[in-house]
Amino acid sequence: MKPNKYNANSNSGRFNKRIGIWGPTVTQDEIGNEIETFGEIMKLWSMVKTVKGSEYIAAAQTQTEKTVRFVVQYSKRLERLFDEHKTNIQIEYKENMYDVVAPPINDDELNKTFTIITQGRQ
């Protein structure tokens, strides 16, 4: 493979959706005590791909289950974040929160992209 050949799959223009990664953070109050809160850790550019949308009836209500894949560029910082917090992380996209259901997948073990599978909240 030629080193300078264009690769459409790694085009940074495809990462055109802004997401926020939320998780446990440690802050200090006025007297220096450490307080663990849940807040935004970082913002990333990603590709957003809908996996499925299924409806089911439970307790006479129709509920929608929304599973979304977020593909982000690989970074050591993101890898450490998920190693530390596992699935205690949420993703904010278009003012909606999504729960991470599995640790991110290092696509093809190439250290180029992560796929994060999430479950939307209603």
JSON list of C-alpha atoms in Angstrom, two decimals:
[
{"chain": "A", "resi": 1, "resn": "MET", "atom": "CA", "xyz": [0.00, 0.00, 0.00]},
{"chain": "A", "resi": 2, "resn": "LYS", "atom": "CA", "xyz": [1.29, 3.44, -0.87]},
{"chain": "A", "resi": 3, "resn": "PRO", "atom": "CA", "xyz": [1.86, 5.56, 2.27]},
{"chain": "A", "resi": 4, "resn": "ASN", "atom": "CA", "xyz": [0.26, 8.71, 0.81]},
{"chain": "A", "resi": 5, "resn": "LYS", "atom": "CA", "xyz": [-2.74, 7.05, -0.81]},
{"chain": "A", "resi": 6, "resn": "TYR", "atom": "CA", "xyz": [-6.11, 8.52, 0.14]},
{"chain": "A", "resi": 7, "resn": "ASN", "atom": "CA", "xyz": [-8.18, 6.30, 2.40]},
{"chain": "A", "resi": 8, "resn": "ALA", "atom": "CA", "xyz": [-11.88, 7.23, 2.50]},
{"chain": "A", "resi": 9, "resn": "ASN", "atom": "CA", "xyz": [-12.43, 5.33, 5.76]},
{"chain": "A", "resi": 10, "resn": "SER", "atom": "CA", "xyz": [-9.98, 7.54, 7.67]},
{"chain": "A", "resi": 11, "resn": "ASN", "atom": "CA", "xyz": [-11.24, 10.85, 6.27]},
{"chain": "A", "resi": 12, "resn": "SER", "atom": "CA", "xyz": [-11.50, 13.21, 9.24]},
{"chain": "A", "resi": 13, "resn": "GLY", "atom": "CA", "xyz": [-14.48, 14.95, 7.59]},
{"chain": "A", "resi": 14, "resn": "ARG", "atom": "CA", "xyz": [-16.60, 11.92, 8.41]},
{"chain": "A", "resi": 15, "resn": "PHE", "atom": "CA", "xyz": [-16.23, 12.71, 12.14]},
{"chain": "A", "resi": 16, "resn": "ASN", "atom": "CA", "xyz": [-18.70, 15.58, 11.95]},
{"chain": "A", "resi": 17, "resn": "LYS", "atom": "CA", "xyz": [-20.89, 15.15, 15.05]},
{"chain": "A", "resi": 18, "resn": "ARG", "atom": "CA", "xyz": [-19.90, 16.70, 18.38]},
{"chain": "A", "resi": 19, "resn": "ILE", "atom": "CA", "xyz": [-20.44, 14.53, 21.47]},
{"chain": "A", "resi": 20, "resn": "GLY", "atom": "CA", "xyz": [-19.66, 14.96, 25.14]},
{"chain": "A", "resi": 21, "resn": "ILE", "atom": "CA", "xyz": [-18.22, 12.20, 27.33]},
{"chain": "A", "resi": 22, "resn": "TRP", "atom": "CA", "xyz": [-19.68, 12.31, 30.86]},
{"chain": "A", "resi": 23, "resn": "GLY", "atom": "CA", "xyz": [-18.38, 10.41, 33.85]},
{"chain": "A", "resi": 24, "resn": "PRO", "atom": "CA", "xyz": [-17.28, 10.63, 37.49]},
{"chain": "A", "resi": 25, "resn": "THR", "atom": "CA", "xyz": [-15.08, 13.63, 38.20]},
{"chain": "A", "resi": 26, "resn": "VAL", "atom": "CA", "xyz": [-13.45, 14.82, 41.41]},
{"chain": "A", "resi": 27, "resn": "THR", "atom": "CA", "xyz": [-13.76, 18.47, 42.42]},
{"chain": "A", "resi": 28, "resn": "GLN", "atom": "CA", "xyz": [-12.87, 20.39, 45.55]},
{"chain": "A", "resi": 29, "resn": "ASP", "atom": "CA", "xyz": [-15.22, 22.50, 47.63]},
{"chain": "A", "resi": 30, "resn": "GLU", "atom": "CA", "xyz": [-14.40, 25.80, 49.37]},
{"chain": "A", "resi": 31, "resn": "ILE", "atom": "CA", "xyz": [-12.54, 24.13, 52.26]},
{"chain": "A", "resi": 32, "resn": "GLY", "atom": "CA", "xyz": [-10.56, 21.66, 50.17]},
{"chain": "A", "resi": 33, "resn": "ASN", "atom": "CA", "xyz": [-12.66, 18.51, 50.54]},
{"chain": "A", "resi": 34, "resn": "GLU", "atom": "CA", "xyz": [-12.76, 16.29, 47.48]},
{"chain": "A", "resi": 35, "resn": "ILE", "atom": "CA", "xyz": [-16.25, 15.70, 46.13]},
{"chain": "A", "resi": 36, "resn": "GLU", "atom": "CA", "xyz": [-17.03, 13.14, 43.44]},
{"chain": "A", "resi": 37, "resn": "THR", "atom": "CA", "xyz": [-19.56, 14.45, 40.95]},
{"chain": "A", "resi": 38, "resn": "PHE", "atom": "CA", "xyz": [-20.81, 13.35, 37.56]},
{"chain": "A", "resi": 39, "resn": "GLY", "atom": "CA", "xyz": [-19.94, 15.80, 34.80]},
{"chain": "A", "resi": 40, "resn": "GLU", "atom": "CA", "xyz": [-18.54, 16.33, 31.36]},
{"chain": "A", "resi": 41, "resn": "ILE", "atom": "CA", "xyz": [-15.01, 15.04, 30.98]},
{"chain": "A", "resi": 42, "resn": "MET", "atom": "CA", "xyz": [-14.28, 15.85, 27.33]},
{"chain": "A", "resi": 43, "resn": "LYS", "atom": "CA", "xyz": [-15.79, 16.69, 23.97]},
{"chain": "A", "resi": 44, "resn": "LEU", "atom": "CA", "xyz": [-15.04, 14.68, 20.83]},
{"chain": "A", "resi": 45, "resn": "TRP", "atom": "CA", "xyz": [-15.89, 14.61, 17.16]},
{"chain": "A", "resi": 46, "resn": "SER", "atom": "CA", "xyz": [-17.53, 11.37, 16.08]},
{"chain": "A", "resi": 47, "resn": "MET", "atom": "CA", "xyz": [-19.49, 9.50, 13.45]},
{"chain": "A", "resi": 48, "resn": "VAL", "atom": "CA", "xyz": [-22.96, 8.53, 14.64]},
{"chain": "A", "resi": 49, "resn": "LYS", "atom": "CA", "xyz": [-24.54, 5.33, 13.36]},
{"chain": "A", "resi": 50, "resn": "THR", "atom": "CA", "xyz": [-27.95, 4.01, 14.37]},
{"chain": "A", "resi": 51, "resn": "VAL", "atom": "CA", "xyz": [-27.88, 0.29, 15.11]},
{"chain": "A", "resi": 52, "resn": "LYS", "atom": "CA", "xyz": [-31.55, -0.43, 15.59]},
{"chain": "A", "resi": 53, "resn": "GLY", "atom": "CA", "xyz": [-34.81, 1.02, 16.74]},
{"chain": "A", "resi": 54, "resn": "SER", "atom": "CA", "xyz": [-37.27, -1.41, 18.18]},
{"chain": "A", "resi": 55, "resn": "GLU", "atom": "CA", "xyz": [-40.60, -0.86, 19.82]},
{"chain": "A", "resi": 56, "resn": "TYR", "atom": "CA", "xyz": [-42.23, -3.03, 22.39]},
{"chain": "A", "resi": 57, "resn": "ILE", "atom": "CA", "xyz": [-45.29, -2.77, 24.58]},
{"chain": "A", "resi": 58, "resn": "ALA", "atom": "CA", "xyz": [-44.78, -2.87, 28.32]},
{"chain": "A", "resi": 59, "resn": "ALA", "atom": "CA", "xyz": [-47.34, -1.92, 30.93]},
{"chain": "A", "resi": 60, "resn": "ALA", "atom": "CA", "xyz": [-49.72, -0.63, 28.23]},
{"chain": "A", "resi": 61, "resn": "GLN", "atom": "CA", "xyz": [-47.12, 1.89, 27.00]},
{"chain": "A", "resi": 62, "resn": "THR", "atom": "CA", "xyz": [-45.15, 1.90, 23.80]},
{"chain": "A", "resi": 63, "resn": "GLN", "atom": "CA", "xyz": [-41.48, 2.52, 24.49]},
{"chain": "A", "resi": 64, "resn": "THR", "atom": "CA", "xyz": [-38.71, 3.00, 21.99]},
{"chain": "A", "resi": 65, "resn": "GLU", "atom": "CA", "xyz": [-35.33, 1.39, 22.48]},
{"chain": "A", "resi": 66, "resn": "LYS", "atom": "CA", "xyz": [-32.58, 3.26, 20.67]},
{"chain": "A", "resi": 67, "resn": "THR", "atom": "CA", "xyz": [-29.12, 1.76, 20.24]},
{"chain": "A", "resi": 68, "resn": "VAL", "atom": "CA", "xyz": [-26.50, 4.04, 18.70]},
{"chain": "A", "resi": 69, "resn": "ARG", "atom": "CA", "xyz": [-22.86, 3.47, 17.73]},
{"chain": "A", "resi": 70, "resn": "PHE", "atom": "CA", "xyz": [-20.45, 6.36, 18.14]},
{"chain": "A", "resi": 71, "resn": "VAL", "atom": "CA", "xyz": [-17.19, 5.97, 16.21]},
{"chain": "A", "resi": 72, "resn": "VAL", "atom": "CA", "xyz": [-14.42, 8.27, 17.51]},
{"chain": "A", "resi": 73, "resn": "GLN", "atom": "CA", "xyz": [-10.77, 8.63, 16.70]},
{"chain": "A", "resi": 74, "resn": "TYR", "atom": "CA", "xyz": [-8.43, 6.59, 18.88]},
{"chain": "A", "resi": 75, "resn": "SER", "atom": "CA", "xyz": [-6.59, 8.28, 21.74]},
{"chain": "A", "resi": 76, "resn": "LYS", "atom": "CA", "xyz": [-4.65, 6.96, 24.73]},
{"chain": "A", "resi": 77, "resn": "ARG", "atom": "CA", "xyz": [-6.57, 9.35, 26.99]},
{"chain": "A", "resi": 78, "resn": "LEU", "atom": "CA", "xyz": [-9.90, 7.86, 25.92]},
{"chain": "A", "resi": 79, "resn": "GLU", "atom": "CA", "xyz": [-8.56, 4.34, 26.34]},
{"chain": "A", "resi": 80, "resn": "ARG", "atom": "CA", "xyz": [-7.41, 5.13, 29.90]},
{"chain": "A", "resi": 81, "resn": "LEU", "atom": "CA", "xyz": [-10.76, 6.75, 30.68]},
{"chain": "A", "resi": 82, "resn": "PHE", "atom": "CA", "xyz": [-12.71, 3.65, 29.68]},
{"chain": "A", "resi": 83, "resn": "ASP", "atom": "CA", "xyz": [-10.23, 1.33, 31.42]},
{"chain": "A", "resi": 84, "resn": "GLU", "atom": "CA", "xyz": [-10.75, 3.28, 34.63]},
{"chain": "A", "resi": 85, "resn": "HIS", "atom": "CA", "xyz": [-14.53, 3.78, 34.53]},
{"chain": "A", "resi": 86, "resn": "LYS", "atom": "CA", "xyz": [-15.67, 0.84, 32.33]},
{"chain": "A", "resi": 87, "resn": "THR", "atom": "CA", "xyz": [-19.35, 1.46, 31.53]},
{"chain": "A", "resi": 88, "resn": "ASN", "atom": "CA", "xyz": [-19.96, 4.12, 34.20]},
{"chain": "A", "resi": 89, "resn": "ILE", "atom": "CA", "xyz": [-19.79, 6.65, 31.37]},
{"chain": "A", "resi": 90, "resn": "GLN", "atom": "CA", "xyz": [-22.48, 8.41, 29.39]},
{"chain": "A", "resi": 91, "resn": "ILE", "atom": "CA", "xyz": [-22.45, 10.21, 26.07]},
{"chain": "A", "resi": 92, "resn": "GLU", "atom": "CA", "xyz": [-24.34, 13.41, 25.40]},
{"chain": "A", "resi": 93, "resn": "TYR", "atom": "CA", "xyz": [-25.44, 13.97, 21.81]},
{"chain": "A", "resi": 94, "resn": "LYS", "atom": "CA", "xyz": [-27.98, 16.59, 20.72]},
{"chain": "A", "resi": 95, "resn": "GLU", "atom": "CA", "xyz": [-29.02, 17.17, 24.35]},
{"chain": "A", "resi": 96, "resn": "ASN", "atom": "CA", "xyz": [-29.83, 13.45, 24.82]},
{"chain": "A", "resi": 97, "resn": "MET", "atom": "CA", "xyz": [-27.94, 11.15, 27.15]},
{"chain": "A", "resi": 98, "resn": "TYR", "atom": "CA", "xyz": [-26.84, 7.67, 26.11]},
{"chain": "A", "resi": 99, "resn": "ASP", "atom": "CA", "xyz": [-25.59, 4.98, 28.51]},
{"chain": "A", "resi": 100, "resn": "VAL", "atom": "CA", "xyz": [-22.48, 3.09, 27.41]},
{"chain": "A", "resi": 101, "resn": "VAL", "atom": "CA", "xyz": [-23.42, -0.61, 27.41]},
{"chain": "A", "resi": 102, "resn": "ALA", "atom": "CA", "xyz": [-19.98, -2.09, 26.67]},
{"chain": "A", "resi": 103, "resn": "PRO", "atom": "CA", "xyz": [-16.36, -0.94, 26.74]},
{"chain": "A", "resi": 104, "resn": "PRO", "atom": "CA", "xyz": [-15.30, 0.66, 23.46]},
{"chain": "A", "resi": 105, "resn": "ILE", "atom": "CA", "xyz": [-14.05, -1.59, 20.68]},
{"chain": "A", "resi": 106, "resn": "ASN", "atom": "CA", "xyz": [-10.64, -0.83, 19.18]},
{"chain": "A", "resi": 107, "resn": "ASP", "atom": "CA", "xyz": [-11.62, -1.32, 15.54]},
{"chain": "A", "resi": 108, "resn": "ASP", "atom": "CA", "xyz": [-9.46, -4.02, 13.92]},
{"chain": "A", "resi": 109, "resn": "GLU", "atom": "CA", "xyz": [-6.87, -3.48, 16.71]},
{"chain": "A", "resi": 110, "resn": "LEU", "atom": "CA", "xyz": [-5.30, -0.76, 14.54]},
{"chain": "A", "resi": 111, "resn": "ASN", "atom": "CA", "xyz": [-5.41, 2.06, 17.16]},
{"chain": "A", "resi": 112, "resn": "LYS", "atom": "CA", "xyz": [-7.21, 4.34, 14.69]},
{"chain": "A", "resi": 113, "resn": "THR", "atom": "CA", "xyz": [-10.84, 4.36, 15.84]},
{"chain": "A", "resi": 114, "resn": "PHE", "atom": "CA", "xyz": [-13.01, 3.27, 18.75]},
{"chain": "A", "resi": 115, "resn": "THR", "atom": "CA", "xyz": [-16.62, 2.12, 18.40]},
{"chain": "A", "resi": 116, "resn": "ILE", "atom": "CA", "xyz": [-18.73, 2.92, 21.46]},
{"chain": "A", "resi": 117, "resn": "ILE", "atom": "CA", "xyz": [-22.10, 1.16, 21.68]},
{"chain": "A", "resi": 118, "resn": "THR", "atom": "CA", "xyz": [-24.73, 3.02, 23.66]},
{"chain": "A", "resi": 119, "resn": "GLN", "atom": "CA", "xyz": [-28.36, 2.72, 24.73]},
{"chain": "A", "resi": 120, "resn": "GLY", "atom": "CA", "xyz": [-30.54, 5.83, 24.54]},
{"chain": "A", "resi": 121, "resn": "ARG", "atom": "CA", "xyz": [-32.68, 6.98, 27.42]},
{"chain": "A", "resi": 122, "resn": "GLN", "atom": "CA", "xyz": [-36.28, 8.07, 27.09]}
]
